[in-house]
Tab-separated table of N, CA, C and O and ligand atoms in Angstrom:
chain	number	residue	atom	x	y	z
A	985	MET	N	1.068	-1.331	0.283
A	985	MET	CA	0.096	-0.049	-0.254
A	985	MET	C	1.040	1.509	0.197
A	985	MET	O	0.598	2.028	-0.711
A	986	LEU	N	1.465	1.690	0.908
A	986	LEU	CA	2.775	2.250	0.912
A	986	LEU	C	3.759	2.549	-0.062
A	986	LEU	O	3.945	4.199	-0.933
A	987	THR	N	3.952	1.577	-1.333
A	987	THR	CA	4.709	1.529	-2.241
A	987	THR	C	3.480	2.237	-3.297
A	987	THR	O	4.239	2.999	-4.374
A	988	LEU	N	2.619	1.863	-3.316
A	988	LEU	CA	1.598	2.142	-4.379
A	988	LEU	C	1.845	3.776	-4.138
A	988	LEU	O	1.380	4.728	-4.836
A	989	LEU	N	1.596	4.164	-2.448
A	989	LEU	CA	1.213	5.926	-2.294
A	989	LEU	C	2.492	6.220	-2.952
A	989	LEU	O	2.613	8.017	-3.427
A	990	VAL	N	3.239	5.782	-2.743
A	990	VAL	CA	4.851	6.500	-3.357
A	990	VAL	C	4.643	6.788	-4.632
A	990	VAL	O	4.926	8.013	-5.051
A	991	ASN	N	4.454	5.621	-5.375
A	991	ASN	CA	4.290	5.997	-6.960
A	991	ASN	C	3.551	6.660	-7.571
A	991	ASN	O	3.865	7.399	-7.971
A	992	VAL	N	2.028	6.826	-7.038
A	992	VAL	CA	1.402	7.972	-7.044
A	992	VAL	C	1.878	9.012	-6.901
A	992	VAL	O	1.992	10.164	-7.875
A	993	ILE	N	2.392	9.769	-5.910
A	993	ILE	CA	3.235	10.591	-5.279
A	993	ILE	C	4.153	10.946	-6.692
A	993	ILE	O	4.687	11.995	-7.175
A	994	GLY	N	4.978	9.813	-6.646
A	994	GLY	CA	5.830	10.526	-7.605
A	994	GLY	C	5.583	10.963	-9.399
A	994	GLY	O	6.037	11.599	-10.083
A	995	LEU	N	4.408	9.840	-9.705
A	995	LEU	CA	4.046	10.235	-11.387
A	995	LEU	C	3.285	11.504	-10.918
A	995	LEU	O	2.902	12.562	-11.437
A	996	LEU	N	2.360	12.459	-9.543
A	996	LEU	CA	1.790	13.600	-9.833
A	996	LEU	C	3.074	14.442	-10.068
A	996	LEU	O	3.034	15.424	-10.128
A	997	LEU	N	4.301	14.552	-9.032
A	997	LEU	CA	5.033	15.167	-9.467
A	997	LEU	C	5.858	15.459	-10.802
A	997	LEU	O	6.143	16.256	-10.838
A	998	ILE	N	5.831	14.457	-11.213
A	998	ILE	CA	6.197	14.227	-12.947
A	998	ILE	C	4.953	14.753	-13.403
A	998	ILE	O	5.584	15.863	-14.296
A	999	ALA	N	3.968	14.719	-13.352
A	999	ALA	CA	2.518	15.455	-14.264
A	999	ALA	C	2.801	16.820	-13.586
A	999	ALA	O	2.943	17.597	-14.643
A	1000	ALA	N	3.575	17.353	-12.455
A	1000	ALA	CA	3.198	18.701	-11.854
A	1000	ALA	C	4.756	19.113	-12.441
A	1000	ALA	O	4.389	20.859	-13.226
A	1001	ILE	N	5.978	18.879	-12.834
A	1001	ILE	CA	6.504	18.935	-13.575
A	1001	ILE	C	6.565	19.310	-14.807
A	1001	ILE	O	6.871	20.151	-15.673
A	1002	VAL	N	6.495	18.581	-15.608
A	1002	VAL	CA	5.657	18.299	-17.300
A	1002	VAL	C	4.680	19.386	-17.565
A	1002	VAL	O	5.137	20.635	-18.372
A	1003	TRP	N	3.757	19.647	-16.105
A	1003	TRP	CA	3.027	21.069	-16.737
A	1003	TRP	C	3.525	22.101	-16.516
A	1003	TRP	O	3.210	23.241	-17.834
A	1004	TRP	N	4.658	22.200	-15.575
A	1004	TRP	CA	5.536	23.736	-14.991
A	1004	TRP	C	5.962	23.924	-16.514
A	1004	TRP	O	5.377	25.059	-16.727
A	1005	PHE	N	6.856	23.326	-17.081
A	1005	PHE	CA	7.609	23.487	-17.728
A	1005	PHE	C	7.057	23.882	-19.489
A	1005	PHE	O	7.434	24.283	-20.557
A	1006	TRP	N	6.236	22.616	-19.540
A	1006	TRP	CA	5.652	22.530	-21.367
A	1006	TRP	C	4.013	22.952	-21.379
A	1006	TRP	O	3.824	23.285	-22.580
A	1007	LEU	N	3.511	22.429	-20.094
A	1007	LEU	CA	1.763	22.500	-20.985
A	1007	LEU	C	1.041	23.559	-20.188
A	1007	LEU	O	0.096	24.269	-20.095
A	1008	GLY	N	1.918	24.552	-18.949
A	1008	GLY	CA	1.043	25.278	-18.062
A	1008	GLY	C	0.887	26.907	-18.921
A	1008	GLY	O	0.705	26.831	-19.531
A	1009	PRO	N	0.588	27.413	-17.987
A	1009	PRO	CA	-0.713	28.788	-18.734
A	1009	PRO	C	0.414	29.368	-19.924
A	1009	PRO	O	1.862	29.360	-19.487
A	1010	LYS	N	-0.019	29.587	-20.941
A	1010	LYS	CA	0.919	29.855	-22.245
A	1010	LYS	C	1.647	31.204	-21.315
A	1010	LYS	O	1.526	32.345	-21.465
A	1011	ARG	N	2.885	30.942	-21.553
A	1011	ARG	CA	3.968	32.579	-21.299
A	1011	ARG	C	4.208	32.950	-21.885
A	1011	ARG	O	4.639	32.997	-22.933
A	1012	HIS	N	3.096	34.766	-21.948
A	1012	HIS	CA	3.589	35.440	-22.928
A	1012	HIS	C	4.638	36.453	-22.881
A	1012	HIS	O	5.313	36.329	-21.965
A	1013	THR	N	5.390	36.601	-24.280
A	1013	THR	CA	6.447	37.296	-24.332
A	1013	THR	C	6.242	38.633	-24.102
A	1013	THR	O	5.612	38.923	-25.275
A	1014	ALA	N	6.351	39.716	-23.153
A	1014	ALA	CA	6.246	40.747	-23.124
A	1014	ALA	C	7.505	41.799	-23.229
A	1014	ALA	O	8.475	40.941	-22.908
A	1015	GLU	N	7.549	42.909	-24.112
A	1015	GLU	CA	8.841	42.969	-24.538
A	1015	GLU	C	8.824	44.750	-23.907
A	1015	GLU	O	7.726	45.345	-23.996
A	1016	SER	N	10.089	45.051	-23.180
A	1016	SER	CA	10.143	46.459	-22.942
A	1016	SER	C	11.169	47.174	-23.524
A	1016	SER	O	12.343	46.735	-23.296
A	1017	VAL	N	10.788	48.525	-23.893
A	1017	VAL	CA	12.325	49.084	-24.440
A	1017	VAL	C	12.990	50.341	-23.488
A	1017	VAL	O	11.532	51.036	-22.952
A	1018	SER	N	13.627	50.374	-23.349
A	1018	SER	CA	14.136	51.477	-22.143
A	1018	SER	C	13.790	52.817	-23.545
A	1018	SER	O	13.787	53.047	-24.188
A	1019	GLY	N	13.054	54.217	-22.992
A	1019	GLY	CA	12.946	55.298	-22.924
A	1019	GLY	C	12.858	56.441	-21.563
A	1019	GLY	O	13.587	55.992	-20.682
A	1020	SER	N	11.901	56.775	-21.907
A	1020	SER	CA	11.234	58.061	-20.926
A	1020	SER	C	11.100	56.810	-19.538
A	1020	SER	O	11.030	57.479	-18.464
A	1021	GLU	N	10.426	55.889	-20.274
A	1021	GLU	CA	9.741	55.318	-19.038
A	1021	GLU	C	10.015	54.514	-17.882
A	1021	GLU	O	11.016	54.209	-18.049
A	1022	LYS	N	9.849	54.434	-16.766
A	1022	LYS	CA	10.693	53.616	-15.719
A	1022	LYS	C	10.721	52.145	-16.138
A	1022	LYS	O	9.228	51.449	-16.837
A	1023	LEU	N	11.421	51.524	-16.049
A	1023	LEU	CA	11.138	50.038	-16.438
A	1023	LEU	C	11.206	49.071	-15.480
A	1023	LEU	O	11.844	48.668	-14.583
A	1024	GLN	N	9.875	49.154	-15.340
A	1024	GLN	CA	9.420	48.337	-14.678
A	1024	GLN	C	8.448	46.633	-14.399
A	1024	GLN	O	8.365	46.253	-15.571
A	1025	ILE	N	9.618	45.746	-13.657
A	1025	ILE	CA	9.255	44.285	-13.860
A	1025	ILE	C	8.671	43.661	-12.794
A	1025	ILE	O	8.858	43.835	-11.570
A	1026	LEU	N	7.298	43.540	-13.332
A	1026	LEU	CA	6.276	43.106	-12.121
A	1026	LEU	C	7.528	41.250	-11.925
A	1026	LEU	O	7.477	40.579	-12.861
A	1027	VAL	N	7.409	40.668	-11.012
A	1027	VAL	CA	7.900	38.996	-10.166
A	1027	VAL	C	6.236	38.529	-10.215
A	1027	VAL	O	6.718	39.013	-8.827
A	1028	LYS	N	5.848	37.924	-10.639
A	1028	LYS	CA	4.505	37.457	-10.326
A	1028	LYS	C	3.855	35.359	-10.366
A	1028	LYS	O	4.912	36.033	-11.934
A	1029	ASP	N	3.400	34.761	-10.658
A	1029	ASP	CA	2.836	33.680	-10.789
A	1029	ASP	C	4.493	32.751	-11.679
A	1029	ASP	O	4.041	32.413	-12.599
A	1030	GLY	N	5.351	32.841	-11.221
A	1030	GLY	CA	6.494	32.453	-11.457
A	1030	GLY	C	6.970	32.783	-13.356
A	1030	GLY	O	7.891	32.331	-13.969
A	1031	VAL	N	7.027	34.450	-13.181
A	1031	VAL	CA	7.283	35.405	-14.668
A	1031	VAL	C	7.326	36.305	-14.961
A	1031	VAL	O	6.954	37.307	-13.261
A	1032	TYR	N	9.007	36.451	-14.991
A	1032	TYR	CA	9.057	38.105	-15.182
A	1032	TYR	C	7.918	38.677	-16.030
A	1032	TYR	O	8.082	38.692	-16.853
A	1033	GLU	N	7.556	40.053	-15.766
A	1033	GLU	CA	6.260	40.852	-17.233
A	1033	GLU	C	6.870	41.907	-16.291
A	1033	GLU	O	6.785	43.227	-15.995
A	1034	PRO	N	7.425	42.357	-18.160
A	1034	PRO	CA	7.820	41.904	-18.857
A	1034	PRO	C	9.447	41.066	-18.716
A	1034	PRO	O	9.943	41.090	-17.868
A	1035	ASP	N	9.791	40.373	-19.801
A	1035	ASP	CA	10.612	39.151	-19.472
A	1035	ASP	C	11.451	39.195	-20.707
A	1035	ASP	O	12.410	38.465	-20.579
A	1036	ARG	N	11.537	40.495	-21.329
A	1036	ARG	CA	12.650	40.945	-22.513
A	1036	ARG	C	12.646	42.342	-22.491
A	1036	ARG	O	11.572	42.527	-22.561
A	1037	ILE	N	13.910	42.931	-21.768
A	1037	ILE	CA	13.773	43.917	-21.901
A	1037	ILE	C	15.436	44.570	-22.487
A	1037	ILE	O	16.108	44.145	-22.149
A	1038	ARG	N	15.068	45.839	-23.573
A	1038	ARG	CA	15.851	46.137	-24.101
A	1038	ARG	C	16.709	47.535	-24.019
A	1038	ARG	O	15.681	48.349	-22.988
A	1039	LEU	N	17.578	47.223	-23.726
A	1039	LEU	CA	18.535	48.549	-23.166
A	1039	LEU	C	19.499	48.981	-24.016
A	1039	LEU	O	19.853	47.822	-24.933
A	1040	PRO	N	19.950	50.080	-24.323
A	1040	PRO	CA	20.776	50.797	-25.534
A	1040	PRO	C	22.490	49.693	-24.987
A	1040	PRO	O	22.183	50.261	-23.754
A	1041	ALA	N	23.500	50.149	-25.932
A	1041	ALA	CA	24.521	49.548	-25.278
A	1041	ALA	C	25.716	50.877	-24.784
A	1041	ALA	O	25.313	51.768	-25.417
A	1042	GLY	N	26.067	50.209	-24.024
A	1042	GLY	CA	27.214	51.255	-23.322
A	1042	GLY	C	26.527	52.856	-22.484
A	1042	GLY	O	27.047	53.501	-22.340
A	1043	GLU	N	25.325	52.094	-22.038
A	1043	GLU	CA	25.225	52.783	-21.028
A	1043	GLU	C	24.119	52.246	-19.597
A	1043	GLU	O	23.578	51.006	-19.433
A	1044	GLU	N	24.673	53.017	-18.995
A	1044	GLU	CA	23.815	52.298	-17.390
A	1044	GLU	C	22.389	52.650	-17.737
A	1044	GLU	O	21.740	53.263	-18.533
A	1045	ALA	N	21.612	51.245	-16.588
A	1045	ALA	CA	20.186	51.628	-16.546
A	1045	ALA	C	19.704	50.830	-15.120
A	1045	ALA	O	20.574	50.538	-14.272
A	1046	THR	N	18.473	51.547	-15.229
A	1046	THR	CA	17.767	51.112	-13.245
A	1046	THR	C	16.962	50.277	-14.027
A	1046	THR	O	15.739	51.045	-14.301
A	1047	LEU	N	16.682	49.049	-12.967
A	1047	LEU	CA	15.359	48.631	-13.385
A	1047	LEU	C	14.632	48.338	-12.135
A	1047	LEU	O	15.391	48.226	-11.120
A	1048	HIS	N	13.249	48.426	-12.291
A	1048	HIS	CA	12.284	48.669	-11.020
A	1048	HIS	C	12.031	47.187	-10.911
A	1048	HIS	O	10.822	47.039	-11.789
A	1049	PHE	N	12.379	46.504	-9.997
A	1049	PHE	CA	11.499	44.355	-9.905
A	1049	PHE	C	10.432	45.285	-8.385
A	1049	PHE	O	10.828	45.630	-7.655
A	1050	ARG	N	9.381	44.859	-8.910
A	1050	ARG	CA	8.049	44.727	-8.412
A	1050	ARG	C	7.773	43.591	-7.862
A	1050	ARG	O	7.141	42.624	-8.960
A	1051	ARG	N	8.182	42.808	-6.326
A	1051	ARG	CA	7.805	41.578	-6.495
A	1051	ARG	C	6.420	41.544	-5.762
A	1051	ARG	O	6.449	41.523	-4.569
A	1052	GLU	N	5.740	40.464	-6.282
A	1052	GLU	CA	4.327	40.304	-5.832
A	1052	GLU	C	4.024	38.822	-5.230
A	1052	GLU	O	2.612	37.944	-5.457
A	1053	ASP	N	4.981	38.018	-5.385
A	1053	ASP	CA	5.535	36.526	-5.176
A	1053	ASP	C	6.167	36.413	-3.942
A	1053	ASP	O	7.429	37.030	-3.881
A	1054	ALA	N	5.418	36.203	-2.642
A	1054	ALA	CA	5.897	36.313	-1.547
A	1054	ALA	C	7.297	34.732	-1.216
A	1054	ALA	O	8.110	34.577	-0.479
A	1055	SER	N	6.705	33.705	-2.200
A	1055	SER	CA	7.664	32.515	-2.206
A	1055	SER	C	8.940	32.729	-2.568
A	1055	SER	O	9.348	34.191	-2.619
A	1056	PRO	N	9.597	31.991	-1.392
A	1056	PRO	CA	11.206	32.762	-1.546
A	1056	PRO	C	11.957	31.883	-3.037
A	1056	PRO	O	12.909	32.711	-3.167
A	1057	CYS	N	11.074	31.559	-3.720
A	1057	CYS	CA	12.033	31.517	-4.770
A	1057	CYS	C	11.772	32.514	-5.826
A	1057	CYS	O	13.121	32.658	-6.495
A	1058	ALA	N	11.253	33.771	-5.206
A	1058	ALA	CA	11.044	34.719	-6.090
A	1058	ALA	C	11.917	35.955	-5.123
A	1058	ALA	O	11.967	37.020	-5.788
A	1059	GLU	N	12.619	35.596	-4.420
A	1059	GLU	CA	13.785	36.257	-3.490
A	1059	GLU	C	14.710	37.093	-4.014
A	1059	GLU	O	14.485	38.635	-4.132
A	1060	TYR	N	15.496	36.780	-4.996
A	1060	TYR	CA	16.614	37.393	-5.387
A	1060	TYR	C	16.312	37.052	-7.096
A	1060	TYR	O	15.697	36.235	-7.700
A	1061	VAL	N	16.768	37.911	-7.585
A	1061	VAL	CA	17.464	38.213	-8.904
A	1061	VAL	C	18.484	38.449	-9.764
A	1061	VAL	O	19.381	38.861	-8.627
A	1062	LEU	N	19.284	37.593	-10.652
A	1062	LEU	CA	20.416	37.699	-10.858
A	1062	LEU	C	21.054	37.737	-11.916
A	1062	LEU	O	19.822	37.412	-13.123
A	1063	PHE	N	21.433	38.137	-12.385
A	1063	PHE	CA	22.226	38.655	-14.034
A	1063	PHE	C	24.021	38.239	-13.965
A	1063	PHE	O	24.487	38.577	-13.053
A	1064	PRO	N	24.061	36.695	-13.880
A	1064	PRO	CA	25.011	36.272	-14.153
A	1064	PRO	C	26.061	36.895	-14.651
A	1064	PRO	O	26.982	36.639	-14.528
A	1065	ASP	N	25.984	36.803	-16.031
A	1065	ASP	CA	26.728	37.933	-17.169
A	1065	ASP	C	27.367	38.747	-16.974
A	1065	ASP	O	28.188	39.518	-17.123
A	1066	LEU	N	26.548	39.549	-15.989
A	1066	LEU	CA	26.684	41.008	-15.184
A	1066	LEU	C	27.342	41.359	-13.727
A	1066	LEU	O	27.579	42.136	-13.406
A	1067	GLU	N	27.587	40.063	-13.422
A	1067	GLU	CA	28.012	39.809	-12.227
A	1067	GLU	C	26.797	40.928	-11.188
A	1067	GLU	O	27.192	41.991	-10.720
A	1068	VAL	N	25.398	40.985	-10.946
A	1068	VAL	CA	24.836	41.656	-10.726
A	1068	VAL	C	23.517	40.737	-10.262
A	1068	VAL	O	22.625	39.784	-10.694
A	1069	SER	N	23.756	41.030	-8.572
A	1069	SER	CA	22.231	40.146	-7.884
A	1069	SER	C	21.286	40.906	-7.070
A	1069	SER	O	22.419	42.405	-6.869
A	1070	ALA	N	20.354	41.247	-7.048
A	1070	ALA	CA	19.415	41.781	-5.928
A	1070	ALA	C	19.193	41.246	-5.183
A	1070	ALA	O	18.116	40.341	-5.497
A	1071	GLN	N	18.099	41.420	-4.505
A	1071	GLN	CA	17.529	40.420	-3.214
A	1071	GLN	C	16.597	41.551	-3.075
A	1071	GLN	O	16.289	42.667	-3.336
A	1072	LEU	N	15.041	40.930	-3.481
A	1072	LEU	CA	13.846	41.844	-3.767
A	1072	LEU	C	12.773	41.803	-2.721
A	1072	LEU	O	12.792	40.644	-2.500
A	1073	ALA	N	12.093	43.253	-2.550
A	1073	ALA	CA	11.411	43.477	-1.330
A	1073	ALA	C	9.946	42.396	-1.866
A	1073	ALA	O	9.956	42.998	-2.726
A	1074	VAL	N	9.133	42.525	-0.857
A	1074	VAL	CA	7.833	42.086	-1.744
A	1074	VAL	C	6.924	43.356	-1.409
A	1074	VAL	O	7.029	43.939	-0.262
A	1075	ASN	N	6.174	43.183	-2.303
A	1075	ASN	CA	5.355	44.479	-2.325
A	1075	ASN	C	6.095	45.527	-2.520
A	1075	ASN	O	5.179	46.427	-2.048
A	1076	ARG	N	6.927	46.128	-3.417
A	1076	ARG	CA	7.768	47.092	-2.825
A	1076	ARG	C	8.246	47.096	-4.376
A	1076	ARG	O	9.056	45.940	-4.862
A	1077	ASP	N	8.917	48.118	-4.800
A	1077	ASP	CA	9.815	48.493	-5.774
A	1077	ASP	C	11.132	48.122	-5.848
A	1077	ASP	O	11.790	48.583	-4.422
A	1078	THR	N	12.240	47.301	-5.774
A	1078	THR	CA	13.694	47.260	-5.410
A	1078	THR	C	14.496	47.692	-6.960
A	1078	THR	O	14.354	47.092	-8.070
A	1079	GLU	N	15.248	49.045	-6.495
A	1079	GLU	CA	16.131	49.514	-7.825
A	1079	GLU	C	16.822	48.194	-7.878
A	1079	GLU	O	18.171	48.045	-6.867
A	1080	VAL	N	17.610	47.859	-9.146
A	1080	VAL	CA	18.341	47.151	-9.577
A	1080	VAL	C	19.509	47.955	-10.822
A	1080	VAL	O	19.113	47.986	-11.942
A	1081	HIS	N	20.477	48.118	-10.136
A	1081	HIS	CA	21.633	48.820	-11.400
A	1081	HIS	C	21.718	47.963	-12.047
A	1081	HIS	O	22.631	46.985	-11.780
A	1082	ILE	N	21.795	48.128	-13.428
A	1082	ILE	CA	22.282	47.618	-14.405
A	1082	ILE	C	23.728	48.379	-15.634
A	1082	ILE	O	23.740	49.537	-15.413
A	1083	PRO	N	25.128	47.309	-15.189
A	1083	PRO	CA	25.613	48.681	-15.286
A	1083	PRO	C	25.761	48.738	-17.398
A	1083	PRO	O	25.336	47.878	-18.032
A	1084	ALA	N	26.717	49.967	-17.370
A	1084	ALA	CA	26.592	49.795	-19.118
A	1084	ALA	C	27.436	48.271	-19.924
A	1084	ALA	O	28.418	47.537	-19.045
A	1085	ALA	N	26.706	47.849	-20.859
A	1085	ALA	CA	27.152	46.256	-21.127
A	1085	ALA	C	27.401	46.727	-22.427
A	1085	ALA	O	27.189	47.471	-23.234
A	1086	GLU	N	28.403	45.627	-23.343
A	1086	GLU	CA	28.167	45.523	-24.934
A	1086	GLU	C	26.983	44.820	-25.398
A	1086	GLU	O	26.176	44.234	-24.402
A	1087	PRO	N	26.855	44.681	-26.504
A	1087	PRO	CA	25.665	44.315	-26.932
A	1087	PRO	C	25.391	43.149	-26.653
A	1087	PRO	O	26.821	42.160	-27.151
A	1088	GLY	N	24.515	42.382	-26.478
A	1088	GLY	CA	24.717	40.965	-26.142
A	1088	GLY	C	23.389	40.600	-25.919
A	1088	GLY	O	22.234	41.394	-25.322
A	1089	GLU	N	22.834	39.109	-25.470
A	1089	GLU	CA	21.784	38.979	-24.773
A	1089	GLU	C	22.022	38.450	-23.508
A	1089	GLU	O	23.324	37.638	-23.069
A	1090	TYR	N	21.592	38.898	-21.806
A	1090	TYR	CA	22.134	38.575	-20.960
A	1090	TYR	C	21.103	37.961	-20.351
A	1090	TYR	O	20.191	39.077	-19.611
A	1091	PRO	N	20.514	36.650	-19.998
A	1091	PRO	CA	19.834	36.065	-19.185
A	1091	PRO	C	19.576	36.609	-17.858
A	1091	PRO	O	20.886	37.003	-17.552
A	1092	PHE	N	18.569	36.958	-16.982
A	1092	PHE	CA	18.442	37.062	-15.694
A	1092	PHE	C	17.152	35.809	-15.181
A	1092	PHE	O	16.349	35.697	-15.792
A	1093	THR	N	17.567	35.344	-13.983
A	1093	THR	CA	16.865	34.492	-13.376
A	1093	THR	C	16.596	34.762	-12.165
A	1093	THR	O	17.107	35.495	-11.082
A	1094	CYS	N	15.873	33.967	-11.576
A	1094	CYS	CA	15.696	33.864	-9.848
A	1094	CYS	C	16.984	33.084	-9.234
A	1094	CYS	O	17.566	32.273	-10.286
A	1095	GLN	N	16.664	33.486	-7.809
A	1095	GLN	CA	18.226	32.110	-7.874
A	1095	GLN	C	18.023	30.312	-8.380
A	1095	GLN	O	18.947	29.571	-8.313
A	1096	MET	N	16.620	29.895	-8.274
A	1096	MET	CA	16.644	28.898	-8.608
A	1096	MET	C	15.987	28.104	-10.031
A	1096	MET	O	15.899	27.227	-10.542
A	1097	GLN	N	16.073	29.418	-10.618
A	1097	GLN	CA	15.982	29.408	-12.362
A	1097	GLN	C	14.773	28.835	-12.623
A	1097	GLN	O	14.552	28.570	-14.030
A	1098	MET	N	13.676	29.312	-12.137
A	1098	MET	CA	12.238	29.420	-12.721
A	1098	MET	C	11.651	30.418	-13.166
A	1098	MET	O	11.306	30.395	-14.085
A	1099	TYR	N	12.318	31.278	-12.667
A	1099	TYR	CA	11.811	32.880	-13.199
A	1099	TYR	C	13.147	32.954	-14.186
A	1099	TYR	O	14.289	33.207	-14.113
A	1100	ARG	N	12.549	33.446	-15.183
A	1100	ARG	CA	13.543	33.665	-16.287
A	1100	ARG	C	13.230	34.853	-17.401
A	1100	ARG	O	12.257	35.231	-17.546
A	1101	GLY	N	13.908	35.699	-17.684
A	1101	GLY	CA	14.165	36.676	-18.526
A	1101	GLY	C	15.221	37.083	-19.137
A	1101	GLY	O	16.107	36.189	-19.056
A	1102	THR	N	15.249	37.992	-20.558
A	1102	THR	CA	16.287	38.195	-20.910
A	1102	THR	C	16.527	39.899	-20.912
A	1102	THR	O	16.038	40.472	-21.460
A	1103	LEU	N	17.783	40.510	-21.298
A	1103	LEU	CA	18.384	41.455	-21.248
A	1103	LEU	C	18.592	41.568	-22.479
A	1103	LEU	O	19.829	40.877	-22.724
A	1104	VAL	N	18.211	42.113	-23.505
A	1104	VAL	CA	18.530	42.569	-25.190
A	1104	VAL	C	19.345	43.947	-24.789
A	1104	VAL	O	19.104	45.009	-24.654
A	1105	VAL	N	20.787	43.833	-24.577
A	1105	VAL	CA	21.204	45.216	-25.315
A	1105	VAL	C	21.823	45.293	-26.804
A	1105	VAL	O	22.522	44.118	-27.453
A	1106	GLU	N	21.348	46.258	-27.097
A	1106	GLU	CA	21.850	46.615	-28.455
A	1106	GLU	C	21.945	47.897	-28.971
A	1106	GLU	O	21.966	49.255	-28.123
B	2264	CU	CU1	12.813	30.373	-8.475
């Protein structure tokens, strides 16, 4: 009986993982372009919104992360290629300073890489 229970739980976990990565709510790609408007990124429901942010090359920028997900998964945002990371406060804006960078794509994620986004420098 216990073995059966363990197997059922295992299958449910696999189903949950498959759902999360392949079948879940359609992840729309939203894009934000730097300009006069403040670059705000909402951190909620497993996605950064927008999850693609364009910045001009060779210029510093400030991103405003608004974390509305209290789970520990969303606590940090990491830009590994830029050596930038920040701890995000819940339900508040956290400013993240992005140094001037060469053109390219710079992924950013939460510390567990469930949340994913891309910084496009061009
Ligand atoms: Cu995470």
